[in-house]
XYZ file of C-alpha atoms in Angstrom:
762
model
C -0.164 -0.114 -0.133
C 1.322 2.925 -1.145
C 1.915 6.164 1.295
C -0.342 9.103 1.006
C 0.328 12.491 2.781
C -2.988 14.605 3.450
C -3.750 17.585 1.716
C -1.793 20.434 3.674
C -3.258 24.718 2.783
C -5.607 23.837 -0.027
C -2.521 22.593 -1.999
C -2.757 18.753 -3.327
C -0.260 16.483 -3.004
C 1.329 14.653 -6.017
C -0.081 11.239 -7.012
C 1.925 8.292 -5.509
C 4.299 6.283 -5.859
C 6.205 9.145 -6.828
C 10.059 10.070 -8.328
C 12.297 13.140 -7.696
C 14.786 13.529 -9.791
C 15.855 11.632 -12.955
C 17.071 7.832 -12.903
C 19.982 6.728 -14.822
C 18.688 4.258 -17.776
C 19.941 0.264 -16.755
C 23.566 0.121 -19.695
C 23.196 -1.765 -22.433
C 24.146 -5.606 -21.348
C 24.627 -4.562 -18.376
C 25.419 -7.466 -15.549
C 24.914 -8.789 -12.549
C 27.023 -8.476 -10.281
C 28.267 -9.613 -6.243
C 27.928 -6.201 -5.395
C 23.871 -6.119 -6.750
C 23.601 -8.457 -4.131
C 24.884 -6.965 -1.527
C 23.195 -4.160 -2.254
C 20.230 -5.856 -1.661
C 21.137 -6.620 2.004
C 20.288 -3.411 3.901
C 18.826 -4.568 6.939
C 21.151 -4.229 10.591
C 20.527 -6.771 13.364
C 18.167 -4.215 14.656
C 15.489 -3.864 12.710
C 16.855 0.069 10.354
C 18.299 -0.210 7.416
C 21.634 1.076 7.122
C 23.257 3.616 4.760
C 25.506 1.852 2.369
C 28.159 3.835 1.221
C 29.062 2.305 -3.061
C 33.263 3.303 -3.260
C 35.220 2.842 -5.800
C 36.962 3.998 -8.310
C 35.235 6.261 -11.825
C 34.337 4.199 -14.201
C 33.837 0.641 -12.355
C 30.027 1.034 -12.523
C 29.219 2.866 -8.856
C 26.146 4.731 -10.660
C 25.201 1.161 -12.742
C 25.251 -0.156 -9.294
C 22.642 2.411 -7.805
C 20.670 2.705 -10.327
C 19.905 -1.109 -10.715
C 18.982 -1.245 -7.391
C 16.093 1.569 -8.152
C 14.393 0.203 -11.422
C 14.086 -2.802 -9.455
C 12.770 -1.437 -6.262
C 10.954 0.755 -8.603
C 9.400 -2.160 -10.770
C 8.334 -4.269 -7.825
C 6.007 -1.953 -6.338
C 8.602 -2.012 -3.156
C 8.777 2.171 -3.240
C 6.900 5.052 -2.327
C 9.250 7.315 -3.369
C 12.270 7.711 -4.320
C 14.780 10.279 -4.042
C 17.906 11.021 -7.446
C 20.252 13.505 -6.767
C 23.605 14.157 -8.577
C 25.343 14.929 -5.336
C 28.715 16.437 -6.717
C 27.824 19.940 -4.516
C 25.591 20.500 -1.647
C 23.599 22.736 -3.563
C 22.558 20.828 -5.544
C 21.778 17.915 -3.252
C 19.818 21.089 -0.895
C 18.056 21.970 -3.465
C 16.466 17.810 -4.158
C 15.701 18.126 -0.982
C 14.127 21.098 -1.190
C 11.686 19.716 -4.369
C 11.798 16.471 -2.996
C 9.677 18.185 0.232
C 7.326 20.325 -1.998
C 6.185 17.489 -3.560
C 5.450 14.894 -1.124
C 3.242 17.913 1.247
C 2.294 20.382 -1.248
C 4.380 23.304 1.045
C 6.905 25.172 -0.251
C 9.508 25.877 2.468
C 10.129 30.057 3.512
C 14.706 28.926 1.620
C 16.387 25.601 0.140
C 17.636 25.182 3.277
C 14.704 25.379 5.332
C 12.846 22.892 3.014
C 15.068 20.513 3.153
C 15.604 20.260 6.805
C 11.792 19.536 6.558
C 11.926 16.913 4.080
C 14.646 15.398 5.897
C 12.404 15.320 9.189
C 9.663 14.157 7.527
C 11.710 10.874 6.655
C 12.342 10.520 9.922
C 8.403 9.930 11.580
C 7.206 9.069 7.249
C 6.202 5.315 7.100
C 6.212 5.951 3.985
C 8.744 3.144 1.963
C 11.436 5.961 0.016
C 15.193 5.431 -1.537
C 17.273 8.023 -1.290
C 20.311 8.212 -4.250
C 23.204 10.277 -3.207
C 25.089 10.053 -6.553
C 28.786 11.530 -6.508
C 29.194 12.140 -3.291
C 32.539 14.329 -3.830
C 33.336 16.600 -0.603
C 31.662 14.574 2.534
C 31.529 17.790 3.741
C 28.651 18.829 1.185
C 26.596 15.924 2.793
C 27.341 17.311 7.116
C 23.412 17.573 8.123
C 22.027 15.952 4.603
C 22.414 12.964 5.914
C 19.071 11.001 5.722
C 17.882 9.398 8.402
C 17.798 5.387 8.905
C 14.934 4.430 9.661
C 12.828 1.181 9.158
C 10.935 2.406 5.800
C 13.312 3.946 4.362
C 17.132 3.378 2.720
C 20.295 5.303 1.695
C 22.402 4.946 -1.481
C 25.784 7.020 -1.756
C 27.929 6.342 -4.192
C 31.784 7.556 -4.039
C 35.231 7.760 -4.913
C 35.567 8.912 -1.717
C 36.978 6.738 1.208
C 37.141 9.445 3.761
C 36.216 8.411 6.922
C 33.666 10.782 7.162
C 31.696 9.076 4.621
C 31.875 5.716 6.146
C 32.012 5.831 9.304
C 28.615 3.927 11.021
C 27.383 2.941 7.596
C 27.999 -0.036 4.684
C 30.826 -0.244 2.401
C 30.575 -1.948 -0.223
C 33.789 -1.418 -2.551
C 33.037 -1.426 -6.355
C 36.173 -3.076 -8.591
C 36.309 -3.298 -12.068
C 34.726 -6.567 -13.593
C 36.028 -9.695 -13.490
C 37.794 -12.154 -16.064
C 34.594 -13.660 -17.038
C 32.033 -10.787 -16.489
C 34.355 -8.953 -18.840
C 34.228 -11.537 -21.437
C 30.013 -12.033 -21.422
C 30.099 -8.285 -21.001
C 31.972 -7.872 -24.846
C 30.186 -11.232 -26.363
C 26.808 -9.646 -25.496
C 28.241 -6.236 -26.906
C 29.616 -7.529 -30.368
C 27.908 -11.002 -30.204
C 25.825 -10.535 -33.041
C 28.935 -9.830 -34.849
C 31.509 -12.584 -33.775
C 33.870 -11.698 -36.332
C 34.888 -8.795 -34.152
C 35.396 -11.125 -30.851
C 38.786 -11.894 -31.921
C 41.152 -11.377 -29.329
C 37.908 -9.624 -26.081
C 39.701 -11.538 -23.534
C 43.081 -9.533 -24.723
C 40.717 -5.952 -24.987
C 39.715 -6.930 -21.940
C 43.601 -7.131 -20.245
C 44.101 -4.498 -21.966
C 41.372 -2.303 -21.203
C 42.481 -3.790 -17.049
C 38.128 -5.205 -17.119
C 37.151 -0.945 -17.055
C 33.545 -1.265 -17.703
C 33.315 2.151 -18.714
C 36.310 1.721 -20.471
C 35.383 -2.192 -22.073
C 31.851 0.188 -22.620
C 32.989 2.867 -24.901
C 35.388 0.154 -27.039
C 33.114 -1.966 -27.901
C 30.953 1.556 -28.985
C 34.120 2.088 -30.680
C 33.977 -1.096 -32.108
C 30.200 -1.382 -33.719
C 30.585 2.002 -34.454
C 33.537 0.660 -37.434
C 31.835 -1.794 -40.341
C 35.260 -3.868 -39.923
C 36.410 -2.978 -36.805
C 37.445 -6.039 -34.424
C 38.687 -6.206 -31.318
C 41.658 -7.141 -32.262
C 42.099 -4.352 -34.432
C 41.062 -2.187 -31.489
C 44.146 -3.876 -29.338
C 46.599 -2.660 -32.175
C 45.112 0.951 -32.138
C 45.122 0.692 -28.416
C 48.860 0.072 -28.243
C 49.971 2.078 -30.399
C 51.151 5.183 -28.376
C 51.018 7.684 -30.941
C 46.718 8.061 -30.367
C 45.468 9.195 -28.062
C 43.261 7.448 -25.035
C 40.967 10.689 -26.342
C 40.948 9.585 -30.456
C 40.188 5.390 -29.506
C 36.696 7.264 -27.656
C 33.465 6.487 -29.619
C 31.560 9.463 -31.728
C 28.883 9.196 -29.421
C 29.001 7.672 -25.466
C 27.242 4.455 -24.782
C 24.657 4.167 -22.107
C 24.393 8.093 -21.361
C 27.551 8.519 -20.327
C 28.202 12.085 -19.685
C 32.071 11.882 -20.339
C 35.047 9.615 -21.410
C 37.246 7.026 -19.451
C 39.587 10.238 -19.313
C 37.781 13.253 -18.021
C 36.527 10.667 -15.644
C 39.271 10.260 -13.705
C 40.710 13.894 -14.591
C 37.979 15.070 -12.107
C 38.621 13.532 -8.726
C 42.909 14.498 -9.859
C 41.603 17.635 -9.552
C 40.212 17.352 -6.438
C 42.389 14.823 -5.235
C 45.001 18.069 -5.629
C 43.210 20.608 -3.625
C 43.596 18.492 -0.560
C 46.049 19.301 1.654
C 48.636 18.999 1.176
C 48.186 21.259 -1.844
C 49.301 20.355 -5.153
C 51.505 17.298 -4.296
C 48.958 14.079 -5.171
C 48.691 14.677 -9.540
C 52.704 14.416 -9.310
C 52.664 12.153 -7.143
C 50.399 10.451 -9.426
C 52.474 11.863 -12.685
C 55.742 9.833 -11.010
C 53.226 6.540 -10.635
C 51.727 6.850 -13.668
C 55.805 6.055 -14.991
C 56.466 2.518 -12.950
C 54.387 -0.682 -12.492
C 50.815 -0.241 -11.455
C 50.732 -3.848 -9.673
C 52.173 -2.802 -7.042
C 55.301 0.713 -6.249
C 57.236 0.880 -3.083
C 56.215 3.572 -1.344
C 59.551 4.026 -0.225
C 60.475 5.172 -4.263
C 57.924 7.749 -3.422
C 59.752 9.016 -0.163
C 62.916 9.020 -1.694
C 65.553 12.391 -2.043
C 64.256 12.251 -5.358
C 61.305 12.470 -5.849
C 60.750 14.899 -2.501
C 63.664 17.331 -4.234
C 61.231 17.753 -7.285
C 57.699 18.263 -5.125
C 59.761 20.806 -4.222
C 60.638 22.351 -7.669
C 57.050 21.620 -8.804
C 55.669 22.833 -5.829
C 58.120 25.490 -4.605
C 58.127 24.479 -1.254
C 59.391 21.806 1.264
C 58.769 18.785 1.423
C 58.479 16.429 3.676
C 58.233 12.404 4.198
C 54.825 12.567 5.688
C 53.552 15.360 2.916
C 54.461 12.968 0.572
C 52.614 9.771 2.051
C 49.641 12.886 2.884
C 49.574 12.694 -0.833
C 49.666 9.308 -1.469
C 45.969 8.748 0.827
C 44.796 11.674 -1.136
C 44.052 9.408 -3.845
C 43.618 6.405 -1.822
C 40.530 8.519 -1.210
C 39.317 9.170 -3.964
C 40.397 6.162 -5.587
C 43.098 6.325 -7.398
C 45.350 4.148 -5.720
C 45.143 1.868 -3.242
C 48.330 1.107 -0.935
C 48.687 -2.396 0.658
C 49.743 -1.341 4.100
C 51.873 -4.404 5.347
C 53.760 -4.938 1.756
C 54.260 -1.237 1.776
C 52.921 -0.693 -1.730
C 50.560 1.724 -3.842
C 48.775 0.235 -6.992
C 47.266 2.086 -10.351
C 44.885 0.812 -12.821
C 46.929 0.417 -15.322
C 43.925 2.392 -17.593
C 44.197 5.103 -15.167
C 48.207 5.633 -15.156
C 47.838 5.496 -19.381
C 45.823 8.236 -19.117
C 47.797 10.718 -16.896
C 50.804 9.780 -18.759
C 49.299 11.861 -21.162
C 48.306 14.575 -19.956
C 51.799 15.191 -18.629
C 53.685 14.491 -22.135
C 54.878 18.236 -21.948
C 57.245 17.403 -18.934
C 57.271 13.074 -18.426
C 61.306 13.696 -18.833
C 61.891 14.982 -15.876
C 59.817 12.527 -14.472
C 61.423 10.005 -15.578
C 64.867 10.757 -14.634
C 62.885 11.374 -11.339
C 61.400 8.322 -11.588
C 64.972 6.650 -12.416
C 67.080 8.708 -9.880
C 64.656 7.824 -6.993
C 64.737 3.473 -7.889
C 68.170 3.493 -8.315
C 68.989 5.608 -4.760
C 66.451 2.852 -2.518
C 67.913 -0.207 -4.572
C 69.587 -2.270 -1.232
C 73.434 -2.927 -1.447
C 72.014 -6.349 -0.331
C 69.070 -7.545 -2.027
C 68.274 -9.436 1.123
C 64.529 -10.095 0.496
C 63.315 -11.732 -2.731
C 60.133 -10.010 -3.537
C 61.678 -6.540 -2.707
C 64.077 -6.813 -5.107
C 61.448 -8.519 -8.190
C 59.330 -5.548 -7.021
C 62.394 -2.697 -7.997
C 62.902 -4.755 -11.078
C 59.061 -4.703 -12.240
C 59.527 -0.523 -11.863
C 62.332 -0.534 -13.784
C 60.631 -2.910 -16.165
C 58.357 -0.610 -16.520
C 59.732 2.380 -16.378
C 61.785 1.302 -19.899
C 59.567 0.691 -21.763
C 57.460 4.258 -21.064
C 60.048 6.291 -20.745
C 63.581 3.739 -21.827
C 64.559 6.859 -24.693
C 64.454 9.283 -22.668
C 66.222 7.568 -19.220
C 69.481 7.044 -22.358
C 68.687 10.896 -23.505
C 68.913 11.732 -20.183
C 71.593 9.739 -18.529
C 69.637 8.143 -16.483
C 70.044 4.973 -16.635
C 72.163 3.476 -13.737
C 68.725 1.890 -12.539
C 68.728 -0.124 -16.029
C 72.381 -1.725 -14.806
C 70.735 -1.948 -11.353
C 68.128 -3.918 -12.436
C 70.225 -6.558 -14.310
C 72.432 -7.079 -11.699
C 69.578 -7.935 -9.581
C 69.076 -10.637 -10.897
C 71.978 -12.485 -11.238
C 72.932 -11.188 -7.161
C 69.102 -12.514 -6.523
C 70.646 -16.051 -7.987
C 69.399 -15.941 -11.772
C 72.843 -15.770 -13.857
C 70.791 -16.702 -17.028
C 67.602 -14.451 -16.820
C 70.947 -11.691 -15.876
C 72.976 -12.222 -19.574
C 69.387 -12.182 -21.061
C 68.977 -8.797 -19.722
C 72.786 -7.541 -20.256
C 72.794 -8.725 -24.215
C 69.113 -7.019 -24.418
C 70.443 -4.103 -22.472
C 74.293 -4.286 -24.935
C 71.499 -3.478 -28.011
C 70.342 -1.265 -26.505
C 73.435 0.878 -24.839
C 74.927 0.268 -28.358
C 72.252 1.888 -30.310
C 72.134 4.943 -27.874
C 75.841 5.850 -26.461
C 77.506 3.953 -29.955
C 80.191 1.513 -29.133
C 83.192 3.127 -27.683
C 80.323 4.853 -24.732
C 81.883 3.670 -21.533
C 78.262 2.593 -21.247
C 78.398 0.221 -23.750
C 81.688 -1.043 -22.481
C 79.923 -1.896 -19.238
C 77.008 -3.778 -20.606
C 79.333 -5.837 -22.119
C 81.160 -6.494 -19.250
C 78.288 -7.549 -17.267
C 76.888 -9.274 -20.181
C 80.573 -12.051 -19.888
C 80.657 -12.703 -16.260
C 76.849 -13.101 -16.556
C 77.165 -15.357 -18.930
C 79.826 -16.799 -16.903
C 78.238 -17.177 -14.072
C 75.446 -19.011 -15.753
C 77.609 -21.500 -16.798
C 79.911 -20.930 -19.906
C 82.942 -19.517 -17.708
C 84.966 -20.483 -21.586
C 82.207 -17.745 -23.435
C 82.753 -15.171 -20.569
C 86.967 -15.551 -21.201
C 86.689 -14.716 -24.656
C 83.930 -12.168 -24.644
C 86.644 -10.662 -21.647
C 89.505 -11.348 -24.245
C 87.137 -8.824 -26.914
C 86.199 -6.489 -24.371
C 89.905 -5.712 -23.016
C 91.411 -5.067 -26.809
C 88.337 -1.957 -26.744
C 88.753 -0.672 -23.397
C 92.792 -0.833 -24.242
C 91.891 0.985 -27.244
C 89.230 3.225 -26.085
C 90.259 4.567 -22.546
C 94.083 3.081 -21.985
C 95.294 0.613 -19.759
C 95.804 2.300 -16.519
C 91.807 3.440 -16.733
C 88.710 1.358 -14.435
C 87.738 -0.369 -16.339
C 89.871 -1.594 -17.990
C 91.262 -2.869 -15.037
C 87.765 -4.479 -14.032
C 88.047 -6.321 -17.827
C 91.327 -7.361 -17.036
C 90.356 -8.661 -12.934
C 86.922 -10.350 -15.069
C 89.429 -11.903 -18.268
C 91.614 -13.625 -15.236
C 88.753 -14.769 -13.331
C 87.449 -16.732 -15.763
C 90.106 -18.749 -17.710
C 90.329 -19.839 -14.448
C 87.221 -20.865 -14.312
C 87.425 -22.220 -17.979
C 89.933 -24.427 -15.818
C 93.700 -22.816 -16.166
C 93.877 -21.654 -12.130
C 97.974 -21.197 -12.248
C 96.889 -18.278 -15.326
C 95.116 -17.332 -12.980
C 97.879 -16.670 -10.164
C 99.665 -15.587 -12.570
C 97.499 -12.848 -14.376
C 95.713 -11.465 -10.767
C 99.418 -11.104 -9.460
C 100.829 -8.784 -12.507
C 96.919 -7.110 -12.263
C 97.539 -6.694 -8.408
C 100.984 -4.693 -9.289
C 98.657 -2.057 -11.325
C 96.085 -1.819 -8.493
C 98.076 -0.766 -6.143
C 100.194 1.711 -8.651
C 97.165 3.172 -10.246
C 94.700 3.035 -7.222
C 96.744 2.537 -3.942
C 96.638 -1.000 -1.713
C 93.111 -0.122 -0.079
C 91.213 0.794 -2.756
C 88.015 -1.992 -3.249
C 89.392 -3.055 -6.584
C 92.485 -3.661 -5.380
C 91.153 -5.454 -2.329
C 88.955 -7.450 -4.469
C 91.929 -9.125 -6.664
C 94.241 -9.667 -3.764
C 91.134 -11.504 -1.933
C 90.937 -14.152 -6.061
C 94.500 -14.337 -6.022
C 94.503 -16.298 -2.741
C 91.437 -17.594 -4.174
C 93.500 -19.122 -7.406
C 96.179 -19.847 -4.958
C 94.526 -22.456 -3.392
C 93.152 -23.875 -6.637
C 96.070 -23.954 -8.098
C 97.469 -26.053 -5.550
C 98.596 -24.211 -2.785
C 95.767 -24.397 0.270
C 98.355 -23.143 2.867
C 99.492 -19.811 0.371
C 95.722 -19.212 -0.069
C 95.496 -19.611 3.944
C 98.421 -17.197 4.579
C 96.561 -14.371 2.534
C 93.961 -14.604 3.485
C 95.195 -14.163 7.182
C 97.053 -10.513 5.501
C 94.207 -9.483 3.534
C 91.380 -9.768 6.299
C 92.468 -6.626 8.578
C 92.981 -5.111 5.416
C 89.345 -5.854 4.696
C 87.993 -5.015 8.031
C 89.660 -2.080 8.015
C 88.298 -0.440 5.144
C 84.813 -2.068 4.357
C 84.152 -3.518 8.307
C 83.330 -6.538 9.116
C 79.532 -6.860 7.454
C 80.986 -6.592 4.479
C 80.391 -9.075 1.926
C 84.587 -8.645 0.645
C 85.089 -9.199 3.741
C 82.468 -12.471 4.477
C 83.441 -14.247 1.526
C 87.102 -13.773 2.720
C 86.381 -15.379 5.974
C 84.731 -17.906 3.911
C 87.136 -18.996 1.886
C 89.660 -19.058 4.276
C 87.442 -21.279 6.417
C 87.233 -23.474 2.978
C 91.437 -23.967 2.269
C 91.798 -24.255 5.990
C 90.135 -27.329 5.328
C 91.766 -27.780 1.718
C 95.389 -27.666 3.882
C 94.147 -30.748 6.427
C 92.021 -28.925 9.129
C 88.190 -30.380 8.175
C 88.172 -30.369 11.906
C 88.703 -25.455 12.444
C 87.196 -25.434 8.503
C 83.569 -26.978 9.574
C 84.451 -24.745 12.923
C 85.255 -21.024 11.012
C 81.966 -22.029 9.144
C 80.109 -22.704 12.207
C 80.676 -19.119 13.489
C 80.148 -17.975 9.949
C 76.985 -19.216 9.283
C 74.805 -16.524 11.686
C 76.906 -13.276 10.397
C 75.472 -14.801 6.535
C 72.233 -15.188 7.491
C 72.160 -11.335 9.748
C 73.629 -9.909 6.216
C 72.285 -11.755 3.499
C 69.385 -13.061 4.732
C 68.898 -17.138 5.209
C 68.035 -17.198 1.647
C 70.406 -15.305 -0.327
C 72.801 -17.451 -2.242
C 75.598 -16.776 -0.809
C 74.355 -18.239 3.032
C 72.991 -20.837 1.108
C 77.011 -21.775 0.320
C 78.136 -20.806 3.557
C 75.052 -23.743 4.978
C 76.155 -26.368 1.809
C 80.190 -25.810 2.884
C 79.435 -25.463 6.439
C 78.282 -29.697 6.073
C 80.561 -30.527 2.952
C 82.897 -29.612 5.972
C 81.027 -32.254 9.222
C 80.991 -34.855 6.514
C 84.903 -34.854 6.198
C 85.800 -34.682 9.527
C 83.391 -37.402 9.701
C 79.947 -36.812 10.363
C 78.603 -38.300 7.392
C 74.912 -38.400 7.960
C 75.028 -35.425 9.182
C 76.367 -33.630 6.032
C 73.918 -36.325 4.209
C 70.807 -34.157 5.899
C 72.101 -31.225 5.500
C 72.339 -31.194 1.583
C 68.735 -32.741 2.044
C 67.472 -29.799 3.710
C 69.864 -27.989 1.405
C 68.094 -28.821 -1.685
C 65.001 -28.419 -0.409
C 65.650 -24.752 0.155
C 67.240 -24.083 -3.133
C 65.280 -26.038 -5.381
C 62.540 -23.203 -3.523
C 64.295 -20.744 -3.581
C 66.159 -20.411 -7.353
C 64.182 -23.322 -9.071
C 64.803 -26.828 -9.629
C 66.892 -26.265 -12.640
C 69.328 -23.843 -11.555
C 72.818 -24.525 -11.205
C 73.711 -24.178 -7.209
C 70.839 -26.525 -7.342
C 72.581 -29.098 -9.661
C 75.148 -28.511 -7.621
C 74.219 -29.393 -4.367
C 72.559 -32.448 -5.957
C 75.837 -33.841 -7.298
C 77.018 -32.821 -3.427
C 74.378 -34.846 -1.822
C 75.010 -37.878 -3.673
C 79.166 -38.009 -3.491
C 77.901 -37.579 0.859
C 75.520 -40.931 0.382
C 78.355 -42.750 -1.396
C 80.592 -41.472 1.398
C 78.256 -42.470 4.059
C 77.897 -46.193 2.557
C 75.445 -45.704 0.151
C 77.003 -46.121 -3.622
C 74.270 -47.216 -5.022
C 72.624 -44.497 -4.193
C 74.833 -42.287 -5.317
C 75.043 -43.744 -8.572
C 71.165 -43.379 -8.601
C 71.005 -39.956 -7.921
C 74.844 -39.283 -10.791
C 71.865 -41.036 -13.395
C 69.430 -38.927 -12.262
C 71.382 -35.828 -12.291
C 73.360 -36.591 -15.144
C 70.713 -36.028 -17.784
C 70.058 -32.336 -16.029
C 73.412 -31.395 -16.028
C 73.321 -31.993 -20.177
C 70.125 -29.811 -21.089
C 70.470 -27.405 -18.510
C 75.042 -26.908 -18.639
C 75.456 -29.044 -21.721
C 78.093 -31.601 -22.361
C 81.252 -29.116 -21.859
C 80.740 -27.591 -18.578
C 82.905 -28.816 -15.505
C 79.577 -29.307 -13.593
C 78.989 -32.156 -16.047
C 82.219 -32.682 -16.610
C 83.165 -33.840 -12.862
C 79.779 -35.438 -12.706
C 80.844 -38.373 -14.991
C 83.438 -38.832 -13.038
C 82.385 -39.132 -9.856
C 79.553 -41.200 -11.269
C 82.345 -43.775 -12.873
C 84.174 -43.984 -9.821
C 81.077 -44.471 -7.295
C 79.861 -47.401 -10.031
C 83.252 -48.840 -9.422
C 82.339 -48.647 -5.979
C 79.858 -51.255 -6.974
C 80.918 -53.731 -7.864
C 80.784 -52.734 -11.609
C 84.421 -53.007 -13.353
C 83.434 -52.658 -16.203
C 81.054 -49.396 -16.717
C 83.614 -47.525 -14.230
C 86.406 -48.436 -16.559
C 84.384 -47.459 -19.970
C 83.194 -44.621 -18.202
C 86.877 -43.217 -17.838
C 87.321 -43.861 -20.920
C 84.667 -42.054 -22.183
C 85.892 -39.309 -20.313
C 89.577 -38.648 -20.739
C 88.546 -37.440 -24.002
C 86.367 -34.906 -23.124
C 88.841 -33.677 -20.769
C 91.301 -33.129 -23.462
C 89.557 -31.294 -25.491
C 87.904 -28.913 -23.091
C 91.038 -28.174 -20.332
C 93.729 -26.835 -20.038
C 96.786 -29.544 -20.756
C 97.889 -29.316 -16.906
C 94.625 -28.753 -15.288
C 94.408 -30.662 -11.809
C 91.327 -33.001 -13.266
C 93.398 -34.650 -15.637
C 95.633 -36.296 -14.052
C 93.269 -37.329 -11.639
C 90.510 -38.624 -14.105
C 94.071 -41.056 -15.514
C 94.790 -42.086 -12.478
C 90.994 -43.465 -11.775
C 91.323 -44.939 -14.862
C 94.749 -46.656 -14.125
C 93.489 -48.002 -11.281
C 89.654 -49.520 -12.037
C 91.556 -50.711 -15.436
C 94.123 -53.028 -12.717
C 90.878 -53.946 -9.912
C 89.536 -55.543 -13.610
C 92.051 -57.148 -14.998
């Protein structure tokens, strides 16, 4: 039954049910969404109907959700009064309330404010079934004193991009996001399904547009307006950066929506920029538009580089708190979200594009600022793999959007940070591939002889070596050295660094004696050019000590490390990675010199420092665990060694993946210690399972592959398979002679083993 008020002052009130304001029509092919069902449930436990606040980014369909509810309630006869208010200002709300009061009572108030107050009082006592929709509330202050009452017979729905607590407190908040993948696909199929050929790459288009309902509606209209346009064709136009988004809007906007996607968001950006601290929200959003919208570290925005830029932009001092307040303003206007625990900011990809297009006249300054900020916050020691991945993702996005500007303005250091990050977090092959691309890019922008181009070649060679190809790394360093000598001269630090890399990779390729000679010569030149305390000089002493041990002089290696450590501690202190490496190598060569128990004790003391400085998942920490397990076994704890290697293998597979070289090395060592612990058959089985993976991942000539073949041959002999052992060693020896230097220590070892098993057989 409809509520019918009495006649007042002789003026007949309007007929019931009644509507004030224009309710938007439901969009064509509108999708039923989870938020629709939430809107239907508005009754609190005490029986009153709660006010519902529908919040979200512009273009996600908030107004359509409210309109859908209004149409359903009106169509079912469930409303006596519907008031739809375009609540973009306080005066708009007051005017609508005043009109509703006049319509429902037949009385004109002395003023709009007075009539609005009388209307709210009438709602509080009326048994009329009413729905008030306050659509697109911009400023919570506009509703001060104008909130409809909570009653059993009426309800209020607010749509807003704002998430201010003043809007939400005491009310039910309904967060509306973009379409799900299924909703987006269903929508495009409904809009374009009468022309099936248009749906080519529809799923990809939905992904490109970030599943934003408004963007999908406008894209579908654009496609339908053109005879042969398809989703695939629209995607091609979308990725063409020569086209602005405005060029991809339909001639007439669908569903009577008043604004394009870009215009929809510009209103929110303008509003955010007026909030205190004024003038900061827009430049912060512009910087975010150049980075990875899936997660930008808050520390990027609070960096010195960004704060300096914001001070220039606004002409006033900017503190960390000002920047975080600006981020909060973006969140309050649904332009961004912040994940508190992760400390990351998320921004919709299409919004990023709108912002980038709007700031094209100063995007070069933004690009340099973002690059410098990322470089500034990149940790020297990367303990957190997820944090490193976030930095790399943001660098990749920055490079994709503004890469040419980074090269033009000399802000490309962060691109090198990203490549090194891949390597130091255990992804050597990915680092090599990355630096191959970076070298080609540097060569194109700077030319082949530019120091930065030469540096990219240096990193490319080094990570190829770390990825398992030391011979290729040495060959590349040899070519690079010739170019650096020609361009930079013999005493340039870059030339000396390439000599260091060349010597190291020659050693890794099987010439430890040559490495000793090369590092000795290099050390003399570095002492003359750089000085005894330069970090590069100390690093050469560290490597020279290592290769002395590899060349057969473990006692000399121990003495060299004992002499080096005090200098490293004096220059770098205890927590520096070079200091930790020297301590680890000293422990290793002590064991090789005949003191396995001392080596195990040293590693036990060292491992907590690795965990404290680098973190438990760092590749160097895992290597220290491997060394500790090995020296414990050398000291007689074979069962403990097997258990430690099993634990380490599990962690390395989790962190690095099954095909990582360090994982394969751990499998090799585990197989060896299983044999040493009295299970030669288990060792053979483990090596037989490992060898195909080594051949697939590293290749037949890699030192680790050759070592595994040698170990497999030996353990076959230990199981009693003498013929298999002899045959395996006979097959291995020619390959060693072909791959390794003639004086490599592994060659006599294999010859001795072959002779031993031949004698045992015959």
